[in-house]
Amino acid sequence: MAKIEPPLSHLPIKTADGGFYHGFSLDVTVTSKLAVGGLVLWAVAFPDQAGAILGGLNKFILANFAAWYVYVMAFFVLVCLALALWPAAGKLKLGHDDEKPEFDNFSWFSMMFGAGIGVGMLTWAVAEPIYHFRNNPDVIQGLATSENMDNFLNAYKWSYLHWGFSAWSSYAVAGLALAYFTYRRGLPLTIRSSLTPLFGSRLSGPLGHVVDIVAVIATILGVAQTLGFGVEQFVAGMSKIGIGGWLLNDEGNASTMGIIVALVIIMGASTLSALSGVGKGIKWLSNLNMGLSIFLLAFLMIFGSTWFGMKALFMGTLNYVMELPSMLFTVYRGDGTEMGAALEGWQGGWTVFYWAWWVAFAPFVGLFLARISRGRTIREFVLGAMIVPSIMCFVWFSFGGGTAIDMELNGAAGGAIFGSTDGAKIFTMTGLILGDYLGWAMAVLIVILLMTYLVTSADSAVLIVNTINAAGDEGPKARPHIIFWGVTLGVVVAALLLVGGLTAIQTAMVIGALPFSVVMVLMCLGLFKAIYRDGLRARHGVASVTVDAPLAAPAPAE
């Protein structure tokens, strides 16, 4: 029998010894800056050409890789379930066997939810159930009627599909792989470390640089997508509370000046928060937005359509869980019929787009989850990261979207919610419930909540990008680099919004996510191989945890 070797616990990554890039990998940092900067300059200097080429690439990907995105997300769900149920894996600590979690459960869930999906709740918890209530694959196939109660649960199963277990399983996979190899092996907290069971020490060189560069680009584009939606809603909210009509254009969308003002506010606050680190600004903001979220959700549960929301939550969740296997593996392909084209178009515009968004978000959220999850077991991490935030999403969608649908069905909204832009729907709905004065006060609260979510997502992304660029160094980063990525993220969003609107950001993000989806599959394979090999090491008395044991607290003075 072959000798059981200890695991690889050293992965040197060359970093600059001095100068502006001191402590940073020049290969990763400079290349990713040039790639992102080149995209922005190209989009601004040649908007028509950029729009045409990005659009063509997007059509090519949707036509040829839609099935890949569908199946790869189903694979991530299965991976998480397998890891939670695998006895040998579930009890392993993300760290030394004696380590305790750094953050309490409330802060852990708050940071996880705020950085991962929180900002999307304020737009899509109301907008998406309404959209699917009007059109979804069941309506297209004639199995349900648009805007009718026989389509009510269908609206929720498709909303839950996009924001539930699939989304969070992709985050959990990325976070678990990073935490496992960093806190059990002592490897750098960067994407390449999770591939060491497959490629070994070769990841110190160009292969590892490529992996990290792909992760940085995917992160910037994925967060840009979130900020793009958030900026549109933030501008709508500022206009709603009376900041000024100049924030909107004639179509009711954010004007050029509105976009610039919103990004200056959001990215300025994000950069200041990022400079303070995870334990201060980001933790404080995460707890604040969780508290405000609970208040807003409680308002919707009490003063919104309570019974309607409860029905959406319990019956919708049951329907979603029962139909999840079918929805996870169904790929709609054009067959030359009008129905086939409509189904393929719907899946490309919704499901495939969401899967690309979550994959692009995974290096950022995954690395952030790893950073805040040291000391937890694999089972605790997987179930906590996959199920708890999903349930929070279901509750938000039930009472947010359920109230809006009920108000439209009973005539209380009179088509006002249907007629609002996606970002303005929640403001319209709460205004109708509360009236002018209290509605204005609620709009102010929602704008503040939206601001905290956007800042949490952006500042976390800036810190994560710098961690990857610094070869996994979690320590304080040079201020100029934090400021650079804060400004760059804002410029990317502004450039793509002003050139082609949200469509341009969506297109760039779908393209950027594709190579990282391959990396994520390799991360899963590497994780399974590592856990299996660690089981063999345990049976042969070979140490598999190579990090130092946590220091014991000093005894009190007598």
Coordinates of C-alpha atoms in Angstrom, one line a residue:
M1 CA 0.0 0.0 0.0
A2 CA 1.3 3.5 -0.9
K3 CA 2.6 5.6 2.0
I4 CA 0.1 8.2 3.3
E5 CA 1.8 11.6 3.0
P6 CA 0.9 14.7 5.1
P7 CA -1.1 17.3 3.2
L8 CA 0.4 20.2 1.3
S9 CA 0.6 23.0 3.9
H10 CA 2.9 25.5 2.1
L11 CA 2.0 27.4 -1.1
P12 CA 4.4 30.3 -1.6
I13 CA 3.1 33.1 -3.8
K14 CA 5.6 35.7 -4.9
T15 CA 4.8 39.2 -3.7
A16 CA 6.5 42.5 -4.1
D17 CA 9.2 43.2 -1.5
G18 CA 8.7 47.0 -1.6
G19 CA 7.3 50.0 -3.4
F20 CA 3.6 50.7 -4.1
Y21 CA 2.7 47.0 -4.5
H22 CA 4.5 45.9 -1.3
G23 CA 2.9 42.6 -0.2
F24 CA 0.8 42.2 -3.3
S25 CA 1.2 39.7 -6.1
L26 CA 2.2 41.8 -9.1
D27 CA 1.0 39.2 -11.6
V28 CA -2.5 39.1 -10.1
T29 CA -2.9 42.7 -9.1
V30 CA -1.6 44.4 -12.2
T31 CA -3.2 42.0 -14.7
S32 CA -6.6 42.3 -13.0
K33 CA -6.4 46.1 -12.9
L34 CA -5.5 46.2 -16.6
A35 CA -8.3 43.8 -17.5
V36 CA -11.0 45.7 -15.6
G37 CA -9.6 49.1 -16.6
G38 CA -9.5 48.0 -20.2
L39 CA -13.1 46.9 -20.1
V40 CA -14.2 50.3 -18.7
L41 CA -12.1 52.3 -21.3
W42 CA -13.4 50.2 -24.1
A43 CA -17.0 50.6 -23.0
V44 CA -16.7 54.3 -22.7
A45 CA -14.5 55.0 -25.8
F46 CA -16.3 52.6 -28.2
P47 CA -19.8 52.2 -26.7
D48 CA -21.5 50.9 -30.0
Q49 CA -18.7 48.4 -30.7
A50 CA -18.6 47.3 -27.0
G51 CA -22.4 46.9 -26.9
A52 CA -22.4 44.8 -30.2
I53 CA -19.5 42.5 -29.2
L54 CA -20.8 42.0 -25.6
G55 CA -24.3 41.3 -26.9
G56 CA -23.0 38.8 -29.4
L57 CA -20.9 37.0 -26.8
N58 CA -23.9 37.0 -24.5
K59 CA -26.1 35.4 -27.2
F60 CA -23.4 32.8 -27.9
I61 CA -23.1 31.9 -24.2
L62 CA -26.9 31.6 -23.7
A63 CA -27.2 29.5 -26.8
N64 CA -24.3 27.2 -26.0
F65 CA -23.8 27.2 -22.2
A66 CA -27.3 27.6 -20.8
A67 CA -27.3 23.8 -20.0
W68 CA -23.9 24.1 -18.4
Y69 CA -25.1 26.8 -16.0
V70 CA -28.2 24.8 -15.1
Y71 CA -26.4 21.6 -14.4
V72 CA -23.5 23.1 -12.6
M73 CA -25.8 24.9 -10.1
A74 CA -27.7 21.6 -9.6
F75 CA -24.3 20.0 -8.9
F76 CA -23.5 22.6 -6.2
V77 CA -26.7 21.8 -4.4
L78 CA -25.9 18.0 -4.5
V79 CA -22.3 18.7 -3.2
C80 CA -23.6 20.7 -0.2
L81 CA -26.1 17.9 0.7
A82 CA -23.4 15.3 0.4
L83 CA -21.0 17.2 2.6
A84 CA -23.7 17.8 5.3
L85 CA -24.7 14.1 5.3
W86 CA -21.2 12.6 5.0
P87 CA -20.3 11.6 8.6
A88 CA -16.6 11.9 8.0
A89 CA -16.9 15.4 6.6
G90 CA -19.7 16.9 8.7
K91 CA -17.8 16.9 12.0
L92 CA -14.5 18.3 10.8
K93 CA -13.7 21.8 12.1
L94 CA -12.7 24.7 9.8
G95 CA -9.7 25.2 11.9
H96 CA -7.9 23.4 14.7
D97 CA -10.0 20.8 16.5
D98 CA -10.2 23.0 19.6
E99 CA -11.1 26.3 17.9
K100 CA -14.3 28.2 18.7
P101 CA -16.2 30.5 16.2
E102 CA -14.9 34.1 16.1
F103 CA -18.4 35.6 15.7
D104 CA -21.6 34.8 17.5
N105 CA -24.5 33.4 15.4
F106 CA -26.4 36.7 15.1
S107 CA -23.3 38.6 13.7
W108 CA -22.4 35.5 11.5
F109 CA -25.9 35.4 9.9
S110 CA -26.0 39.2 9.6
M111 CA -22.7 39.5 7.8
M112 CA -23.5 36.4 5.6
F113 CA -26.9 37.7 4.6
G114 CA -25.9 41.3 4.1
A115 CA -22.9 40.6 1.9
G116 CA -24.5 37.7 0.0
I117 CA -28.0 38.7 -1.1
G118 CA -29.4 41.3 1.3
V119 CA -29.5 44.3 -1.1
G120 CA -31.5 42.2 -3.6
M121 CA -34.3 41.7 -1.2
L122 CA -35.3 45.4 -1.4
T123 CA -35.7 45.2 -5.2
W124 CA -36.7 41.7 -6.0
A125 CA -38.7 40.5 -3.0
V126 CA -41.5 42.7 -4.4
A127 CA -40.7 42.9 -8.1
E128 CA -39.9 39.2 -8.9
P129 CA -43.0 37.5 -7.5
I130 CA -45.1 40.1 -9.4
Y131 CA -43.2 39.4 -12.6
H132 CA -43.6 35.6 -12.3
F133 CA -47.2 36.1 -11.3
R134 CA -47.7 37.5 -14.8
N135 CA -45.4 35.2 -16.7
N136 CA -43.4 32.0 -16.1
P137 CA -42.8 28.6 -17.8
D138 CA -46.2 27.3 -16.4
V139 CA -48.0 30.3 -18.0
I140 CA -46.0 29.9 -21.3
Q141 CA -47.0 26.2 -21.4
G142 CA -50.7 26.9 -20.7
L143 CA -50.6 25.2 -17.3
A144 CA -51.6 28.4 -15.4
T145 CA -53.2 31.7 -16.1
S146 CA -51.4 35.0 -16.0
E147 CA -52.3 37.3 -13.0
N148 CA -54.7 34.6 -11.7
M149 CA -54.7 32.7 -8.4
D150 CA -54.0 29.4 -10.2
N151 CA -50.6 30.9 -10.9
F152 CA -49.9 32.2 -7.4
L153 CA -47.8 29.3 -6.1
N154 CA -46.0 29.1 -9.5
A155 CA -44.8 32.7 -9.0
Y156 CA -43.2 31.6 -5.7
K157 CA -41.6 28.4 -6.8
W158 CA -39.7 30.2 -9.5
S159 CA -38.8 33.1 -7.2
Y160 CA -37.6 30.7 -4.6
L161 CA -35.6 28.7 -7.2
H162 CA -33.6 31.8 -8.0
W163 CA -33.0 33.0 -4.4
G164 CA -33.0 29.8 -2.4
F165 CA -30.9 26.7 -2.0
S166 CA -29.2 27.0 -5.4
A167 CA -27.8 30.5 -4.8
W168 CA -26.6 29.8 -1.3
S169 CA -25.1 26.4 -2.2
S170 CA -22.8 28.1 -4.7
Y171 CA -21.6 30.5 -2.0
A172 CA -21.3 27.6 0.5
V173 CA -19.1 25.6 -1.9
A174 CA -16.7 28.4 -2.5
G175 CA -16.6 29.5 1.2
L176 CA -16.1 25.9 2.5
A177 CA -13.3 25.1 0.1
L178 CA -11.4 28.3 1.1
A179 CA -12.0 27.9 4.8
Y180 CA -11.0 24.3 4.8
F181 CA -7.6 24.8 3.1
T182 CA -6.8 28.0 4.9
Y183 CA -7.8 27.2 8.5
R184 CA -6.9 23.5 8.5
R185 CA -3.9 23.5 6.1
G186 CA -2.6 27.0 6.8
L187 CA -2.6 27.8 3.1
P188 CA -3.2 31.4 1.8
L189 CA -6.8 32.7 2.0
T190 CA -7.1 32.9 -1.8
I191 CA -9.0 31.0 -4.5
R192 CA -6.0 29.0 -5.8
S193 CA -5.5 27.3 -2.4
S194 CA -8.7 25.3 -2.8
L195 CA -7.3 23.6 -5.9
T196 CA -4.1 22.2 -4.2
P197 CA -5.4 18.6 -4.0
L198 CA -5.7 18.6 -7.8
F199 CA -2.6 20.7 -8.9
G200 CA -0.3 20.8 -5.9
S201 CA 2.6 23.3 -5.7
R202 CA 2.1 24.2 -9.4
L203 CA -0.4 26.7 -8.2
S204 CA 2.4 28.9 -6.9
G205 CA 3.1 29.9 -10.5
P206 CA 1.2 31.1 -13.6
L207 CA -1.7 28.5 -13.1
G208 CA -2.5 29.9 -9.7
H209 CA -2.2 33.5 -11.0
V210 CA -4.8 32.8 -13.7
V211 CA -7.2 31.3 -11.1
D212 CA -7.0 34.3 -8.9
I213 CA -7.2 36.8 -11.8
V214 CA -10.4 35.1 -13.0
A215 CA -11.8 35.3 -9.4
V216 CA -11.0 39.0 -9.2
I217 CA -12.6 39.9 -12.5
A218 CA -15.7 37.7 -11.7
T219 CA -16.0 39.5 -8.3
I220 CA -15.9 43.0 -9.7
L221 CA -18.5 42.2 -12.4
G222 CA -20.7 40.3 -10.0
V223 CA -20.7 43.1 -7.4
A224 CA -21.1 45.6 -10.2
Q225 CA -24.4 43.8 -11.1
T226 CA -25.6 44.1 -7.5
L227 CA -24.6 47.8 -7.3
G228 CA -26.2 48.5 -10.7
F229 CA -29.6 47.3 -9.4
G230 CA -29.0 49.0 -6.1
V231 CA -28.1 52.4 -7.6
E232 CA -31.3 52.4 -9.7
Q233 CA -33.4 51.7 -6.5
F234 CA -31.4 54.1 -4.4
V235 CA -32.1 56.9 -6.9
A236 CA -35.8 56.0 -7.0
G237 CA -35.8 56.2 -3.2
M238 CA -34.1 59.5 -3.0
S239 CA -36.5 60.9 -5.5
K240 CA -39.4 59.5 -3.5
I241 CA -38.4 61.3 -0.3
G242 CA -38.1 64.6 -2.2
I243 CA -34.3 65.0 -2.9
G244 CA -35.1 66.1 -6.4
G245 CA -36.8 65.3 -9.7
W246 CA -33.5 65.7 -11.5
L247 CA -32.5 62.3 -10.2
L248 CA -34.8 60.6 -12.8
N249 CA -35.1 60.9 -16.5
D250 CA -38.3 61.2 -18.6
E251 CA -38.8 57.3 -18.5
G252 CA -38.7 57.3 -14.7
N253 CA -35.3 55.6 -14.5
A254 CA -32.1 57.0 -12.9
S255 CA -30.6 60.0 -14.8
T256 CA -26.9 60.4 -15.5
M257 CA -26.5 62.8 -12.7
G258 CA -28.6 60.6 -10.4
I259 CA -26.3 57.6 -11.1
I260 CA -23.2 59.7 -10.4
V261 CA -24.5 61.2 -7.2
A262 CA -25.6 57.8 -5.9
L263 CA -22.3 56.1 -6.7
V264 CA -20.3 58.9 -5.1
I265 CA -22.3 58.5 -1.9
I266 CA -22.3 54.7 -1.9
M267 CA -18.7 54.1 -2.9
G268 CA -17.4 56.9 -0.6
A269 CA -19.1 55.3 2.4
S270 CA -18.0 51.8 1.3
T271 CA -14.4 52.8 1.0
L272 CA -14.4 54.4 4.5
S273 CA -16.0 51.2 5.9
A274 CA -13.4 49.0 4.1
L275 CA -10.6 51.0 5.5
S276 CA -11.9 50.2 9.0
G277 CA -11.8 46.4 8.4
V278 CA -14.2 43.4 8.9
G279 CA -14.3 43.5 12.7
K280 CA -15.4 47.2 12.9
G281 CA -17.2 48.9 10.0
I282 CA -18.5 45.9 8.2
K283 CA -19.6 44.1 11.4
W284 CA -21.4 47.3 12.6
L285 CA -23.1 47.9 9.3
S286 CA -24.2 44.3 9.0
N287 CA -25.8 44.4 12.4
L288 CA -27.5 47.7 11.6
N289 CA -29.0 46.5 8.3
M290 CA -30.1 43.3 9.9
G291 CA -31.9 45.2 12.6
L292 CA -33.6 47.6 10.1
S293 CA -34.5 44.5 7.9
I294 CA -36.2 42.9 10.8
F295 CA -38.2 46.1 11.4
L296 CA -39.3 46.4 7.8
L297 CA -40.1 42.7 7.6
A298 CA -42.2 42.9 10.8
F299 CA -44.1 45.9 9.3
L300 CA -44.9 43.9 6.2
M301 CA -46.0 40.9 8.2
I302 CA -48.3 42.9 10.5
F303 CA -49.6 45.7 8.3
G304 CA -49.2 44.0 4.9
S305 CA -51.3 41.0 3.6
T306 CA -50.5 38.7 6.5
W307 CA -52.6 35.7 5.6
F308 CA -51.6 36.0 1.9
G309 CA -47.9 36.1 2.9
M310 CA -48.3 33.1 5.3
K311 CA -49.9 31.1 2.5
A312 CA -47.0 32.1 0.1
L313 CA -44.4 31.2 2.7
F314 CA -45.7 27.7 3.8
M315 CA -47.5 26.5 0.6
G316 CA -44.9 28.2 -1.7
T317 CA -42.0 26.6 0.2
L318 CA -43.6 23.2 0.2
N319 CA -44.3 23.5 -3.5
Y320 CA -40.7 24.7 -4.2
V321 CA -39.2 21.8 -2.3
M322 CA -41.4 19.2 -4.0
E323 CA -40.6 20.5 -7.5
L324 CA -37.0 21.5 -6.9
P325 CA -35.5 18.3 -8.5
S326 CA -37.4 18.9 -11.7
M327 CA -36.6 22.7 -11.8
L328 CA -32.9 22.1 -11.0
F329 CA -32.4 19.8 -14.0
T330 CA -34.8 21.2 -16.6
V331 CA -33.2 22.9 -19.6
Y332 CA -35.5 24.6 -22.1
R333 CA -34.3 24.4 -25.7
G334 CA -35.8 26.1 -28.7
D335 CA -37.5 23.5 -30.9
G336 CA -38.7 25.8 -33.7
T337 CA -42.0 26.5 -32.1
E338 CA -43.2 29.8 -30.5
M339 CA -43.6 28.1 -27.1
G340 CA -40.1 26.6 -27.3
A341 CA -38.5 30.0 -28.1
A342 CA -40.5 31.6 -25.3
L343 CA -39.3 29.0 -22.8
E344 CA -35.7 29.2 -23.9
G345 CA -35.8 33.0 -23.7
W346 CA -37.4 33.0 -20.3
Q347 CA -34.8 30.7 -18.9
G348 CA -31.9 32.6 -20.4
G349 CA -33.3 35.9 -19.2
W350 CA -34.0 34.7 -15.6
T351 CA -32.5 31.4 -14.5
V352 CA -29.3 31.4 -16.5
F353 CA -28.8 35.1 -15.7
Y354 CA -29.2 34.4 -12.0
W355 CA -26.9 31.4 -12.0
A356 CA -24.2 33.5 -13.7
W357 CA -24.8 36.2 -11.1
W358 CA -24.4 33.9 -8.2
V359 CA -21.3 32.2 -9.7
A360 CA -19.7 35.7 -10.3
F361 CA -20.6 36.6 -6.7
A362 CA -19.2 33.3 -5.3
P363 CA -15.5 34.2 -5.0
F364 CA -16.4 37.4 -3.1
V365 CA -19.1 35.9 -0.9
G366 CA -17.3 32.6 -0.5
L367 CA -14.0 34.2 0.6
F368 CA -16.0 36.5 2.9
L369 CA -17.9 33.5 4.4
A370 CA -14.6 31.7 4.9
R371 CA -13.2 34.8 6.7
I372 CA -16.1 34.9 9.2
S373 CA -16.6 31.1 9.7
R374 CA -13.3 29.9 11.2
G375 CA -13.9 27.5 14.0
R376 CA -17.3 26.1 12.7
T377 CA -17.8 22.5 11.6
I378 CA -18.4 21.6 8.0
R379 CA -22.0 20.5 8.7
E380 CA -22.7 23.7 10.7
F381 CA -21.2 25.8 7.9
V382 CA -23.0 24.1 5.0
L383 CA -26.4 24.0 6.7
G384 CA -26.0 27.5 8.2
A385 CA -24.9 29.1 4.9
M386 CA -27.3 27.2 2.7
I387 CA -30.6 26.9 4.6
V388 CA -30.9 29.8 7.1
P389 CA -30.3 32.6 4.5
S390 CA -32.6 30.8 2.0
I391 CA -35.4 30.8 4.6
M392 CA -34.8 34.5 5.2
C393 CA -35.2 35.0 1.4
F394 CA -38.4 33.0 1.4
V395 CA -39.9 35.1 4.2
W396 CA -39.0 38.4 2.5
F397 CA -40.5 37.2 -0.8
S398 CA -43.6 35.9 0.8
F399 CA -44.6 39.1 2.7
G400 CA -43.1 41.6 0.3
G401 CA -44.3 40.1 -3.0
G402 CA -47.4 38.6 -1.4
T403 CA -48.6 41.9 -0.1
A404 CA -48.0 43.5 -3.6
I405 CA -49.9 40.7 -5.4
D406 CA -52.8 40.8 -3.0
M407 CA -53.1 44.6 -3.3
E408 CA -53.2 44.3 -7.1
L409 CA -55.8 41.5 -6.9
N410 CA -58.1 43.2 -4.5
G411 CA -57.9 46.5 -6.4
A412 CA -56.2 48.5 -3.6
A413 CA -53.2 49.2 -5.8
G414 CA -55.1 49.9 -8.9
G415 CA -52.2 48.9 -11.1
A416 CA -49.8 51.3 -9.4
I417 CA -47.4 48.6 -8.3
F418 CA -47.5 46.8 -11.6
G419 CA -46.8 50.1 -13.3
S420 CA -43.8 51.1 -11.2
T421 CA -40.2 50.4 -12.1
D422 CA -38.6 47.4 -10.4
G423 CA -36.7 49.6 -7.9
A424 CA -39.7 51.7 -7.1
K425 CA -42.2 48.9 -6.5
I426 CA -41.4 48.7 -2.7
F427 CA -41.8 52.4 -2.3
T428 CA -45.1 52.5 -4.1
M429 CA -46.4 49.5 -2.1
T430 CA -45.5 51.0 1.3
G431 CA -46.8 54.4 0.3
L432 CA -50.2 52.9 -0.5
I433 CA -50.3 51.1 2.8
L434 CA -49.2 54.1 5.0
G435 CA -50.4 57.2 3.1
D436 CA -48.3 60.3 2.3
Y437 CA -46.6 61.2 5.6
L438 CA -45.9 57.8 7.1
G439 CA -45.2 56.5 3.6
W440 CA -42.5 59.2 3.3
A441 CA -41.0 58.2 6.7
M442 CA -40.9 54.5 5.6
A443 CA -39.3 55.5 2.3
V444 CA -36.5 57.2 4.3
L445 CA -36.0 54.0 6.3
I446 CA -35.9 51.9 3.2
V447 CA -33.3 54.3 1.6
I448 CA -31.1 54.0 4.7
L449 CA -31.5 50.2 4.7
L450 CA -30.6 50.1 1.0
M451 CA -27.6 52.3 1.7
T452 CA -26.3 50.0 4.4
Y453 CA -26.8 46.9 2.2
L454 CA -25.0 48.5 -0.7
V455 CA -22.1 49.7 1.4
T456 CA -21.8 46.3 3.1
S457 CA -21.6 44.5 -0.3
A458 CA -19.2 47.0 -1.8
D459 CA -16.8 47.4 1.1
S460 CA -16.7 43.6 1.6
A461 CA -15.9 43.2 -2.1
V462 CA -13.1 45.7 -1.9
L463 CA -11.5 43.9 1.0
I464 CA -11.9 40.5 -0.6
V465 CA -10.3 41.7 -3.9
N466 CA -7.4 43.1 -2.0
T467 CA -7.0 39.8 0.0
I468 CA -6.8 37.8 -3.3
N469 CA -4.3 40.3 -4.7
A470 CA -2.2 40.2 -1.6
A471 CA -1.8 36.4 -1.9
G472 CA -4.4 35.7 0.8
D473 CA -3.0 38.1 3.4
E474 CA -5.9 39.0 5.7
G475 CA -4.0 41.8 7.5
P476 CA -4.4 45.5 7.0
K477 CA -4.1 46.6 3.3
A478 CA -2.4 49.7 2.0
R479 CA -4.9 52.5 1.9
P480 CA -4.2 53.4 -1.7
H481 CA -5.2 49.9 -2.9
I482 CA -8.5 50.0 -1.0
I483 CA -9.3 53.4 -2.4
F484 CA -8.3 52.3 -5.9
W485 CA -10.7 49.3 -5.9
G486 CA -13.4 51.4 -4.3
V487 CA -13.1 54.0 -7.0
T488 CA -12.7 51.3 -9.7
L489 CA -15.9 49.5 -8.7
G490 CA -17.9 52.7 -8.8
V491 CA -16.4 53.6 -12.2
V492 CA -17.2 50.2 -13.6
V493 CA -20.8 50.5 -12.6
A494 CA -21.1 54.1 -13.8
A495 CA -19.5 53.4 -17.2
L496 CA -21.6 50.3 -17.9
L497 CA -24.8 52.0 -16.7
L498 CA -24.2 55.1 -18.7
V499 CA -23.2 53.2 -21.9
G500 CA -25.8 50.4 -22.0
G501 CA -27.8 50.4 -18.8
L502 CA -28.2 47.3 -16.6
T503 CA -28.2 45.2 -19.8
A504 CA -24.5 46.0 -20.3
I505 CA -23.6 45.0 -16.8
Q506 CA -25.6 41.8 -17.0
T507 CA -23.9 40.9 -20.3
A508 CA -20.4 41.5 -18.9
M509 CA -21.2 39.6 -15.8
V510 CA -22.6 36.5 -17.6
I511 CA -19.5 36.4 -19.7
G512 CA -17.1 36.9 -16.7
A513 CA -18.8 34.2 -14.7
L514 CA -18.3 31.4 -17.2
P515 CA -14.6 30.7 -16.6
F516 CA -15.1 30.9 -12.8
S517 CA -17.9 28.3 -12.9
V518 CA -15.2 25.8 -14.2
V519 CA -12.9 26.8 -11.3
M520 CA -15.8 26.2 -8.8
V521 CA -16.4 22.7 -10.1
L522 CA -12.7 22.0 -9.6
M523 CA -13.0 23.4 -6.1
C524 CA -15.7 20.8 -5.3
L525 CA -13.6 18.0 -6.7
G526 CA -10.6 19.2 -4.7
L527 CA -12.6 19.4 -1.5
F528 CA -13.9 15.9 -1.8
K529 CA -10.5 14.5 -2.5
A530 CA -9.0 16.4 0.5
I531 CA -11.6 15.2 2.9
Y532 CA -11.3 11.6 1.7
R533 CA -7.5 11.7 2.0
D534 CA -7.8 13.3 5.5
G535 CA -9.9 10.3 6.5
L536 CA -7.1 8.0 5.3
R537 CA -4.6 10.1 7.2
A538 CA -6.6 9.9 10.4
R539 CA -6.8 6.1 10.2
H540 CA -3.0 5.9 9.7
G541 CA -2.1 8.4 12.4
V542 CA -0.9 11.0 10.0
A543 CA -1.8 14.6 11.0
S544 CA -4.1 16.4 8.6
V545 CA -4.5 19.7 10.5
T546 CA -1.3 21.7 10.0
V547 CA -2.3 25.0 11.6
D548 CA -1.2 25.9 15.1
A549 CA -3.6 25.2 18.0
P550 CA -5.2 28.4 19.3
L551 CA -3.5 29.9 22.3
A552 CA -5.1 29.3 25.6
A553 CA -6.4 32.3 27.5
P554 CA -3.9 33.5 30.2
A555 CA -4.8 32.6 33.8
P556 CA -6.1 35.5 35.8
A557 CA -3.7 37.2 38.2
E558 CA -4.1 36.3 41.8

